[in-house]
Each structure stands twice: as C-alpha cells, then as structure tokens.
Short mmCIF file of C-alpha atoms and ligand atoms in Angstrom, two decimals:
data_model
loop_
_atom_site.label_atom_id
_atom_site.label_comp_id
_atom_site.label_asym_id
_atom_site.label_seq_id
_atom_site.Cartn_x
_atom_site.Cartn_y
_atom_site.Cartn_z
CA MET A 258 -0.17 0.42 0.07
CA LYS A 259 0.93 3.49 -0.55
CA ILE A 260 0.68 6.15 2.56
CA LEU A 261 0.48 9.88 2.49
CA ILE A 262 1.33 11.70 5.21
CA ILE A 263 0.29 15.29 5.87
CA GLY A 264 2.71 17.48 7.96
CA GLY A 265 6.67 17.91 8.16
CA GLY A 266 7.26 17.88 11.95
CA GLY A 267 8.62 14.85 14.61
CA ARG A 268 5.15 13.57 15.10
CA GLU A 269 5.49 12.84 10.78
CA HIS A 270 8.79 11.66 11.24
CA ALA A 271 8.05 9.23 13.63
CA LEU A 272 4.91 7.83 12.08
CA ALA A 273 6.59 7.71 8.51
CA TRP A 274 9.66 5.73 10.12
CA ARG A 275 7.64 3.66 11.63
CA LEU A 276 5.03 2.70 8.33
CA SER A 277 8.27 2.50 6.19
CA LYS A 278 9.30 -0.51 8.59
CA SER A 279 5.52 -2.15 7.63
CA PRO A 280 5.89 -5.17 4.84
CA GLN A 281 2.75 -3.97 3.34
CA VAL A 282 3.43 -0.58 2.61
CA ARG A 283 5.15 -0.12 -0.74
CA GLY A 284 5.95 3.63 -0.64
CA ILE A 285 5.24 6.54 1.73
CA ILE A 286 4.58 10.18 0.46
CA ALA A 287 4.73 13.11 3.14
CA SER A 288 3.84 16.87 2.26
CA PRO A 289 5.38 19.06 3.05
CA GLY A 290 8.08 16.67 5.00
CA ASN A 291 11.27 17.33 6.05
CA PRO A 292 15.14 16.05 5.76
CA GLY A 293 14.93 13.54 8.14
CA ILE A 294 11.20 12.24 6.38
CA ALA A 295 12.88 12.43 3.39
CA GLN A 296 15.16 9.24 4.24
CA VAL A 297 12.04 7.27 4.24
CA ALA A 298 9.51 9.05 2.06
CA THR A 299 9.04 11.29 -1.12
CA CYS A 300 8.53 14.78 0.07
CA VAL A 301 6.19 16.92 -2.28
CA ALA A 302 5.95 20.91 -1.58
CA ALA A 303 2.44 21.68 0.19
CA PRO A 304 -0.55 22.67 -1.43
CA ALA A 305 -2.58 25.99 -1.40
CA ASP A 306 -5.26 24.64 0.57
CA VAL A 307 -6.50 21.20 1.62
CA SER A 308 -8.04 19.91 -1.78
CA GLY A 309 -4.48 19.85 -2.80
CA TYR A 310 -3.76 17.21 -0.69
CA ALA A 311 -6.34 15.07 -2.62
CA ASP A 312 -4.82 15.91 -5.54
CA ILE A 313 -1.89 14.57 -4.56
CA ALA A 314 -3.55 11.50 -3.26
CA GLN A 315 -5.01 10.88 -6.47
CA ALA A 316 -2.29 11.59 -8.75
CA ARG A 317 0.03 9.17 -7.13
CA GLY A 318 -2.56 6.32 -6.29
CA VAL A 319 -2.38 6.71 -2.67
CA ASP A 320 -4.12 3.88 -0.52
CA LEU A 321 -4.34 5.72 2.67
CA THR A 322 -3.97 9.26 4.17
CA ILE A 323 -2.83 10.20 7.63
CA VAL A 324 -3.21 13.68 8.84
CA GLY A 325 -0.51 14.79 11.72
CA PRO A 326 -1.17 18.57 12.49
CA GLU A 327 -4.98 19.94 13.58
CA ALA A 328 -4.92 22.93 10.85
CA PRO A 329 -6.24 20.85 7.62
CA LEU A 330 -8.55 18.81 10.06
CA VAL A 331 -10.28 22.11 10.77
CA ALA A 332 -9.97 23.72 7.44
CA GLY A 333 -12.05 20.27 6.39
CA ILE A 334 -9.45 17.73 4.57
CA VAL A 335 -11.32 14.93 5.32
CA ASP A 336 -14.71 16.17 4.18
CA GLN A 337 -12.99 16.56 0.40
CA PHE A 338 -10.95 13.18 0.74
CA ASN A 339 -14.52 11.79 1.75
CA ARG A 340 -16.17 13.68 -1.36
CA ARG A 341 -13.66 12.13 -3.49
CA ARG A 342 -13.92 8.63 -1.97
CA LEU A 343 -10.44 8.52 -1.19
CA LYS A 344 -9.10 6.76 2.32
CA ILE A 345 -8.07 9.13 5.05
CA ILE A 346 -7.71 9.33 8.90
CA GLY A 347 -8.92 12.08 10.92
CA PRO A 348 -12.32 13.81 11.95
CA THR A 349 -14.78 15.53 9.26
CA GLN A 350 -14.43 19.18 9.94
CA ALA A 351 -17.75 19.11 12.13
CA ALA A 352 -15.92 16.60 14.37
CA ALA A 353 -12.81 18.43 14.52
CA ARG A 354 -14.62 21.23 16.42
CA LEU A 355 -13.36 19.24 19.56
CA GLU A 356 -10.16 20.76 19.05
CA GLY A 357 -10.70 24.01 16.87
CA SER A 358 -13.05 25.57 19.27
CA LYS A 359 -12.69 25.39 23.01
CA ILE A 360 -16.29 26.60 23.35
CA PHE A 361 -17.87 24.42 21.53
CA ALA A 362 -15.78 21.26 23.41
CA LYS A 363 -16.88 22.78 26.82
CA GLN A 364 -20.56 22.40 25.30
CA PHE A 365 -19.98 18.87 24.62
CA PHE A 366 -18.57 17.93 27.67
CA GLU A 367 -21.79 18.76 29.79
CA ARG A 368 -23.85 17.35 26.76
CA ALA A 369 -21.84 13.78 27.04
CA GLY A 370 -21.36 14.33 31.07
CA ILE A 371 -17.94 14.06 30.50
CA PRO A 372 -15.96 15.38 33.74
CA THR A 373 -14.07 18.29 32.93
CA ALA A 374 -13.10 21.40 34.72
CA ARG A 375 -16.00 23.87 36.06
CA SER A 376 -15.89 26.71 33.66
CA VAL A 377 -18.11 29.96 32.33
CA GLN A 378 -17.37 31.05 28.59
CA ALA A 379 -17.60 34.81 28.33
CA SER A 380 -18.21 36.86 24.93
CA SER A 381 -17.30 40.23 26.30
CA LEU A 382 -15.25 42.11 28.46
CA ASN A 383 -17.38 42.89 31.17
CA GLU A 384 -19.16 39.39 31.37
CA ALA A 385 -15.74 37.78 31.50
CA ILE A 386 -14.48 40.17 34.61
CA GLU A 387 -17.83 39.27 36.12
CA ALA A 388 -17.52 35.71 35.80
CA LEU A 389 -14.15 35.65 37.74
CA LYS A 390 -15.94 36.44 41.10
CA GLN A 391 -17.34 32.89 40.64
CA PHE A 392 -13.50 31.08 40.81
CA ALA A 393 -10.77 30.56 43.93
CA LEU A 394 -7.31 31.34 42.61
CA PRO A 395 -5.52 30.08 40.49
CA VAL A 396 -8.05 30.76 37.82
CA VAL A 397 -7.34 29.43 34.08
CA ILE A 398 -8.43 32.26 30.83
CA LYS A 399 -8.38 30.02 27.87
CA ALA A 400 -8.84 31.82 24.48
CA ASP A 401 -11.11 30.16 21.94
CA GLY A 402 -10.13 28.86 18.92
CA LEU A 403 -6.68 27.30 17.97
CA ALA A 404 -3.83 28.90 19.82
CA ALA A 405 -1.16 26.54 19.48
CA GLY A 406 -0.68 26.08 23.36
CA LYS A 407 -0.19 29.77 23.66
CA GLY A 408 -4.04 29.92 24.46
CA VAL A 409 -4.10 29.28 28.41
CA VAL A 410 -3.13 31.40 30.98
CA ILE A 411 -3.24 30.10 34.89
CA ALA A 412 -3.83 33.59 36.92
CA GLN A 413 -1.85 33.57 40.36
CA ASP A 414 -4.33 36.87 41.01
CA ARG A 415 -7.58 39.21 39.85
CA ASP A 416 -4.87 41.68 38.31
CA GLU A 417 -3.15 39.06 35.97
CA ALA A 418 -6.52 36.98 35.52
CA LYS A 419 -7.74 40.85 34.16
CA GLN A 420 -4.95 41.47 32.09
CA ALA A 421 -5.02 37.67 30.36
CA ILE A 422 -8.65 38.21 29.63
CA ALA A 423 -7.89 41.75 28.16
CA HIS A 424 -5.06 40.24 25.76
CA LEU A 425 -6.94 37.09 25.23
CA GLY A 426 -10.23 38.58 24.53
CA PRO A 427 -13.31 39.05 24.19
CA ASN A 428 -14.10 35.00 23.76
CA VAL A 429 -12.79 33.39 26.66
CA VAL A 430 -13.24 30.20 28.64
CA ILE A 431 -12.96 30.65 32.41
CA GLU A 432 -12.38 27.53 34.13
CA GLU A 433 -11.41 26.38 37.76
CA PHE A 434 -7.74 25.13 38.48
CA LEU A 435 -7.07 21.48 38.82
CA GLU A 436 -4.53 19.45 40.30
CA GLY A 437 -3.06 16.17 39.56
CA GLU A 438 -0.28 14.98 37.26
CA GLU A 439 -1.30 15.50 33.33
CA VAL A 440 -1.46 12.26 30.95
CA SER A 441 -2.24 12.01 27.21
CA PHE A 442 -4.70 9.50 26.36
CA MET A 443 -4.61 8.83 22.70
CA GLY A 444 -6.96 6.09 20.65
CA LEU A 445 -8.36 5.64 17.51
CA SER A 446 -11.50 5.67 16.32
CA ASN A 447 -13.46 4.74 13.17
CA GLY A 448 -16.92 6.34 14.71
CA ASN A 449 -18.29 3.70 16.77
CA VAL A 450 -15.43 1.83 18.65
CA LEU A 451 -12.10 3.32 20.32
CA PHE A 452 -8.78 1.60 20.31
CA PRO A 453 -6.90 2.96 22.90
CA LEU A 454 -3.12 3.84 22.52
CA ALA A 455 -0.87 3.74 25.28
CA PRO A 456 -0.29 6.00 27.67
CA THR A 457 2.08 9.19 27.45
CA GLN A 458 3.54 12.03 29.11
CA ASP A 459 4.14 14.88 27.48
CA HIS A 460 6.43 18.03 28.96
CA LYS A 461 4.99 21.25 28.54
CA ARG A 462 6.95 23.88 30.09
CA ILE A 463 10.11 24.80 28.35
CA PHE A 464 12.54 24.29 31.97
CA ASP A 465 13.17 21.67 34.21
CA GLY A 466 10.80 21.24 37.12
CA ASP A 467 8.05 22.32 34.92
CA GLN A 468 9.30 25.41 35.03
CA GLY A 469 8.50 28.71 32.95
CA PRO A 470 6.35 29.29 29.91
CA ASN A 471 4.68 26.82 27.99
CA THR A 472 5.82 25.39 24.46
CA GLY A 473 4.57 22.53 22.07
CA GLY A 474 5.91 20.03 24.19
CA MET A 475 10.08 19.70 25.40
CA GLY A 476 9.44 15.65 25.53
CA ALA A 477 7.75 13.00 26.11
CA TYR A 478 7.74 9.26 27.48
CA SER A 479 5.31 6.03 26.63
CA ASP A 480 5.57 4.03 30.07
CA PRO A 481 2.36 1.69 30.60
CA ARG A 482 2.43 1.76 34.11
CA ILE A 483 1.41 5.88 34.08
CA LEU A 484 -2.13 4.06 34.51
CA THR A 485 -3.30 1.63 36.84
CA PRO A 486 -5.44 -0.91 35.01
CA ALA A 487 -8.54 0.58 37.13
CA GLN A 488 -7.64 4.10 35.55
CA ASN A 489 -7.29 3.05 32.27
CA GLY A 490 -10.84 1.87 32.48
CA ASP A 491 -12.02 4.52 34.18
CA ILE A 492 -10.65 6.76 31.85
CA MET A 493 -12.42 4.48 28.65
CA GLU A 494 -15.48 4.31 30.39
CA ARG A 495 -16.15 7.79 31.94
CA ILE A 496 -14.61 10.12 29.02
CA MET A 497 -13.17 8.15 25.64
CA LEU A 498 -16.40 6.16 24.96
CA PRO A 499 -19.05 8.50 26.05
CA ALA A 500 -17.05 10.78 23.65
CA ILE A 501 -17.02 8.51 20.78
CA GLY A 502 -21.01 7.98 21.94
CA HIS A 503 -22.23 11.41 21.70
CA MET A 504 -20.23 12.19 18.54
CA ARG A 505 -21.99 9.37 16.72
CA GLN A 506 -25.65 10.10 18.46
CA GLU A 507 -25.07 14.14 17.49
CA GLY A 508 -25.04 12.94 14.02
CA THR A 509 -20.91 14.31 13.68
CA PRO A 510 -19.43 10.33 14.10
CA PHE A 511 -15.64 10.96 15.51
CA THR A 512 -13.02 8.99 13.19
CA GLY A 513 -9.71 9.32 13.55
CA PHE A 514 -6.92 9.68 16.69
CA LEU A 515 -8.78 11.50 19.41
CA TYR A 516 -6.24 12.93 22.50
CA ALA A 517 -7.47 13.28 25.95
CA GLY A 518 -5.48 15.95 27.71
CA LEU A 519 -5.99 14.55 31.27
CA MET A 520 -5.74 16.04 34.99
CA MET A 521 -5.39 12.77 36.97
CA THR A 522 -7.66 14.85 40.05
CA GLU A 523 -8.65 13.40 43.55
CA ASP A 524 -12.22 12.89 41.98
CA GLY A 525 -10.43 10.94 39.11
CA PRO A 526 -9.86 11.80 35.76
CA LYS A 527 -11.02 15.12 34.22
CA VAL A 528 -10.47 16.47 30.54
CA LEU A 529 -8.57 19.56 29.85
CA GLU A 530 -8.55 19.57 26.44
CA PHE A 531 -9.33 17.28 23.13
CA ASN A 532 -7.10 17.35 20.46
CA VAL A 533 -8.37 15.60 17.39
CA ARG A 534 -5.06 14.03 16.18
CA LEU A 535 -1.97 12.77 17.33
CA GLY A 536 0.32 14.56 20.10
CA ASP A 537 3.71 15.92 19.21
CA PRO A 538 5.86 14.76 20.74
CA GLU A 539 3.74 12.05 22.14
CA THR A 540 3.69 10.09 18.98
CA GLN A 541 7.75 10.12 18.86
CA ALA A 542 7.86 8.14 22.20
CA LEU A 543 4.88 5.89 21.00
CA MET A 544 6.12 5.08 17.38
CA HIS A 545 9.69 4.02 19.22
CA SER A 546 8.37 1.43 21.30
CA PHE A 547 5.32 0.08 18.77
CA ARG A 548 5.89 -3.56 18.04
CA GLY A 549 3.91 -4.74 14.82
CA ASP A 550 2.91 -4.06 11.88
CA PHE A 551 1.90 -0.07 12.72
CA ALA A 552 0.09 -0.25 8.87
CA GLU A 553 -2.00 -3.44 9.34
CA MET A 554 -3.69 -1.53 13.06
CA LEU A 555 -4.53 1.68 10.99
CA THR A 556 -5.90 -0.12 8.18
CA LEU A 557 -8.04 -2.60 10.55
CA ALA A 558 -8.88 0.07 13.42
CA ALA A 559 -10.03 2.67 10.76
CA ASN A 560 -12.24 -0.32 9.36
CA GLY A 561 -13.39 -1.36 12.58
CA THR A 562 -12.92 -5.27 12.31
CA GLY A 563 -9.75 -5.16 14.85
CA GLY A 564 -8.09 -3.65 17.28
CA ILE A 565 -4.83 -2.81 18.85
CA SER A 566 -3.66 -5.63 21.31
CA GLY A 567 -1.98 -4.15 24.62
CA ARG A 568 0.77 -6.48 23.60
CA ALA A 569 1.43 -3.75 20.63
CA TRP A 570 3.62 -1.63 22.85
CA GLY A 571 7.06 -3.07 23.71
CA GLY A 572 8.25 -0.93 26.85
CA CYS A 573 8.97 1.90 27.88
CA SER A 574 10.44 4.65 25.39
CA VAL A 575 11.76 8.54 25.52
CA CYS A 576 12.11 11.16 23.63
CA VAL A 577 13.94 14.16 24.65
CA VAL A 578 13.12 17.73 22.52
CA LEU A 579 16.20 19.28 21.43
CA ALA A 580 15.57 23.13 21.04
CA ALA A 581 17.11 26.40 19.32
CA GLN A 582 18.52 28.99 21.08
CA GLY A 583 15.58 31.31 22.06
CA TYR A 584 12.74 29.01 21.96
CA PRO A 585 9.87 29.52 22.49
CA HIS A 586 9.87 33.20 21.96
CA ALA A 587 12.10 34.02 19.23
CA PRO A 588 14.19 30.65 17.82
CA MET A 589 17.17 31.03 16.04
CA SER A 590 17.51 29.21 12.84
CA GLY A 591 20.96 28.25 10.44
CA ASP A 592 22.92 26.69 13.10
CA ALA A 593 24.98 23.18 11.59
CA ILE A 594 23.25 20.19 13.11
CA THR A 595 26.24 17.47 13.90
CA GLY A 596 25.77 14.19 15.97
CA ILE A 597 22.85 12.42 14.59
CA ALA A 598 24.83 9.34 13.30
CA GLU A 599 26.88 8.98 16.26
CA ALA A 600 23.40 9.29 18.34
CA GLU A 601 21.53 6.58 16.21
CA ALA A 602 24.48 4.44 16.50
CA MET A 603 23.91 3.95 20.31
CA GLY A 604 20.40 2.94 19.46
CA ALA A 605 18.37 5.73 19.86
CA THR A 606 16.41 7.16 16.77
CA VAL A 607 16.50 11.01 16.18
CA PHE A 608 13.42 12.95 14.86
CA GLN A 609 13.80 15.66 12.70
CA ALA A 610 11.23 18.46 13.26
CA GLY A 611 13.04 21.91 12.88
CA THR A 612 15.79 21.25 10.07
CA LYS A 613 16.54 21.74 6.58
CA GLN A 614 19.24 20.50 4.44
CA LYS A 615 21.59 22.55 2.13
CA CYS A 616 24.85 21.18 0.64
CA GLY A 617 24.50 17.67 2.26
CA GLN A 618 24.26 19.42 5.61
CA LEU A 619 21.79 19.90 8.32
CA PHE A 620 20.98 23.05 9.87
CA THR A 621 18.21 24.23 12.26
CA SER A 622 14.89 25.67 10.85
CA GLY A 623 12.31 25.89 14.25
CA GLY A 624 11.91 25.97 17.41
CA ARG A 625 11.99 22.06 18.32
CA VAL A 626 14.58 21.03 16.29
CA LEU A 627 15.48 17.12 16.74
CA GLY A 628 13.22 14.61 19.36
CA VAL A 629 16.03 11.95 20.47
CA THR A 630 13.91 8.85 21.29
CA ALA A 631 15.31 5.38 22.81
CA GLY A 632 13.49 3.21 24.43
CA GLY A 633 13.67 -0.34 26.87
CA GLU A 634 12.43 -2.58 29.08
CA THR A 635 12.16 -0.35 31.64
CA LEU A 636 11.56 3.68 32.31
CA PRO A 637 14.93 3.96 34.24
CA TYR A 638 17.02 2.37 31.20
CA ALA A 639 14.82 4.07 28.51
CA ILE A 640 16.26 7.68 30.02
CA GLU A 641 19.32 6.69 30.11
CA GLN A 642 19.48 5.88 26.34
CA ALA A 643 17.72 8.65 25.34
CA TYR A 644 20.17 10.87 27.50
CA ALA A 645 23.23 8.85 26.53
CA ALA A 646 22.44 9.54 23.20
CA VAL A 647 21.63 13.56 23.40
CA GLU A 648 24.87 14.03 24.74
CA LYS A 649 26.30 13.36 21.23
CA VAL A 650 24.17 15.81 19.61
CA GLN A 651 25.19 19.93 18.97
CA PHE A 652 24.40 22.31 17.33
CA ARG A 653 24.80 26.28 18.64
CA GLY A 654 22.62 27.57 21.26
CA MET A 655 20.82 24.09 21.45
CA HIS A 656 19.09 23.66 25.28
CA TYR A 657 16.79 21.00 26.10
CA ARG A 658 15.12 19.44 29.60
CA LYS A 659 17.04 17.08 31.92
CA ASP A 660 14.30 15.37 33.53
CA ILE A 661 12.12 13.73 30.78
CA GLY A 662 10.46 10.99 32.16
CA GLN A 663 11.67 11.71 35.91
CA LYS A 664 7.99 12.26 36.84
CA GLY A 665 7.52 8.37 36.07
CA LEU A 666 10.11 7.03 37.74
CA ARG A 667 8.38 6.53 41.51
CA ARG A 668 6.53 4.06 39.55
CA TRP A 669 9.48 1.74 38.94
P1 AMP B 137 -4.11 23.32 26.53
O1 AMP B 137 -4.00 24.31 26.18
O2 AMP B 137 -5.83 23.24 27.24
O3 AMP B 137 -3.82 21.71 26.95
O4 AMP B 137 -3.61 24.01 27.87
C1 AMP B 137 -2.06 23.75 28.38
C2 AMP B 137 -1.62 23.69 29.71
O5 AMP B 137 -2.45 24.44 30.79
C3 AMP B 137 -2.13 22.28 30.26
O6 AMP B 137 -1.43 21.01 29.62
C4 AMP B 137 -2.19 22.15 31.65
O7 AMP B 137 -0.85 22.22 32.36
C5 AMP B 137 -2.58 23.80 31.40
N1 AMP B 137 -3.97 24.05 32.17
C6 AMP B 137 -4.69 23.86 31.21
N2 AMP B 137 -5.91 24.07 31.96
C7 AMP B 137 -6.22 23.56 33.16
C8 AMP B 137 -7.02 23.59 34.51
N3 AMP B 137 -7.85 23.58 34.23
N4 AMP B 137 -6.31 23.16 35.33
C9 AMP B 137 -5.06 23.13 35.46
N5 AMP B 137 -3.80 23.20 34.32
C10 AMP B 137 -4.71 23.40 32.91
N1 LIG B 138 1.84 17.34 23.38
C1 LIG B 138 0.69 18.27 23.20
C2 LIG B 138 0.07 18.08 21.69
O1 LIG B 138 0.31 17.85 20.70
O2 LIG B 138 -0.77 18.99 22.22
#
C-alpha cells in the first residue's frame, strides 16, 4: 500500500519511520515532509489548500492518508477526501471542532457528561470580569480557537486574570484550576469503537521541574505504568467512550485519533482538552515502542474490524526534544547540526522537526529541532539511553530539559 502523510514535524517523521518498517507499505509520500522524513519517504511541497492534498493522493495512487497537524483537519481535509472517496484517517470538519473551538468542546463535555473543569464562557470583557468572581485562585483563562498552546493563562491573582482577559478576549473560557498529574491518552476510532494507545506524558513547560512558559512540548515518554488498569478503565468508561458515543448520536461521528489531555485529580480523571490528532512529541515515543505492523493496525482499526492489542507496545520509550536557542519566544535558525549518526549508532532514533538541508549539511530551522528517542524494557533504562544519545548531538544554542520521564520513576 501507498501512504500519504500530511505534515512536516517530528510527529510525522516518527509516523513515516514506523510505517516504513511495515512489510505491506510500498511507498510513503509526505507533504511537506522534512529532511528526516525524506530518508524514508518522497517529500512534496504543501499545496495552497486542503483540496490540493486530495489532488496529490489521487495523482499518486495513494491508498491511505494520515494527517499529523490539526489545521488541515479543522479546514475540512477529511470532508474533501470523503467526497472523492479517498481513504483518510482523521475527523471531519464538524468533528474537528472538538479541538478547533474550546467553547464547542466545553459545551460538548456538558452534553456528554464528560468530567472536566467547571467553567464559564464569556463573550465580552465585562462578562469575563464578572465571571471571575465565581472562581477561586489560581484561575485558568483560555482563548477560543486554535492557539498552539499559547492561548492558556494560569493567573495567580485577580489582576493577572484581568490582564489575561484583556489580552486574550473577548471570547474566553474561564475555568477552575485542577490539581494532579497530567496524562496524554490517545485512541483511534472509526466512529463506533475506540482502540486506546499506550498512555504517555508530555512536558509542556520550557524548564526542568515544569517551570517557565508553555511550549509545544519539550519531551514525552511512553510507559504502561503511567496508568493502573483501574485508571485506564475509568478513562475509557467516563471519557473516551462517552465522547465517541455522543459524537455519533449528534450526527458528527468522530473518526481518527482522539487525544484527551487529562488531569488525574483526586476525584478521578478530568479532561483539560481534546485534540483531534496525535500528540507531538508523544507520537515520537509511541512509534518508537510500537511493536508490530502499524500499517495493518491503522487499516484494521479504521475499518473497525480489529484493534490494537496491549501487546503492541514494547516497554517504555523516551523522547527528549532538542530546542533552538531562543525557543519558545524567538527561535534562531541556520545553525549546523552534528552528531545524529553517532546518537543513532547508540541505538537511539533521532526524529527531525525543525531542520533543513543545504549542500549535504543539516541546519536548524525551527524551535523544536530534534526529538532524540530511545527505549527499553524499563523507564530508567529508556531515560538513560535517550540522554546518552543526546550527548552526541550538537548545534549552537541547543537546549533541552534534563528531566524527561523523571515523574514516572516513582512507579518503578
Ligand atoms: P491546554 O492548551 O488546554 O492543553 O492547556 C495547556 C496547559 O495548561 C495544560 O497542559 C495544563 O498544564 C494547563 N491547564 C489547562 N487547563 C487547566 C486547568 N483547568 N487546571 C490546571 N491546569 C490547566
Ligand atoms: N503534546 C501536546 C500536543 O500535541 O498537543
């Protein structure tokens, strides 16, 4: 089969790398791809709009398309493909509102009885300021719409909250601050059933110990011990299955990867947000530890004729993101990267995100440059392997978190 992957970051490199190992995959095309993806796929420039991806799929005889980022999903790429009877994994534009609009998502959680933070939506400055009175501190302010992780402010006092409203408003959601450990829970649905992937944890803040501003994600690990079987069951019963069931009932069945960003609170799991795609960098960790034929799994799950067994994951894996100088505010680019081959010689896989190639040399070209990923039977071993490989890689101004996976060590 021939596969088209849409996107050009570390998540898409990990998908392409894993799919390239599947015996039934005869060719991979990526749009736009990146220099890392080009090692295992043919990269073609991104078209001007989402219908252009359907043209690519049609012209090149693609059997199955997978969409990495949310923007084309929110723009209706799946509807375009469906109209032309081209196979694609992802939600329709209507279902993608679960990520595209925080207000839609919040109202959906209420209708479906899905546990989430108590919240009030406001559509004017005055309404928002008035709503603040109903919440204790700290309080969370979220902008409606796609904000690439930058639309959330956790305000410690009322002045900070008012400033955030002035900055993000007028359409904001104000919600209670939840305490607990965050977990990324993803599953693949055909609209009727949902097959869970292994649990992962992201590290969103820029500095060790979860300090500093939010980023797109500075690293992730995959470890079955992140959740007990009881917690797993709870998440499926109280969150994932009601979501799939209600989307179907409302006439907008959810197909594709559903990602629940969860807070494991004292009262059980609560949803912080839904994404309608795979996580980045969670996917790098997941693809690294996936055992078996990923293309087959995608086909079976998308057709609803088979699942993903728990044995699909082999142990633990850790992805450490190497970021460019100045990330997340003003990342530098154009610095030469060395040491990838040496890192891979140690057993790690280096997924590329913000890179470009010029005259056979690799340069930085974006905030999150590389995801150095390694695995093993145990989490301590996976961490050790990943950081040993990180030592080999260099570029000017490179920085990364030293504590990816640390939170999970107490479970070992
Ligand atoms: P979001 O873009 O909704 O995923 O929010 C980004 C980050 O803000 C999350 O990963 C959490 O760390 C934090 N966050 C969002 N909502 C809440 C909340 N209600 N309580 C505590 N932390 C939150
Ligand atoms: N890693 C968080 C996300 O992909 O949204």
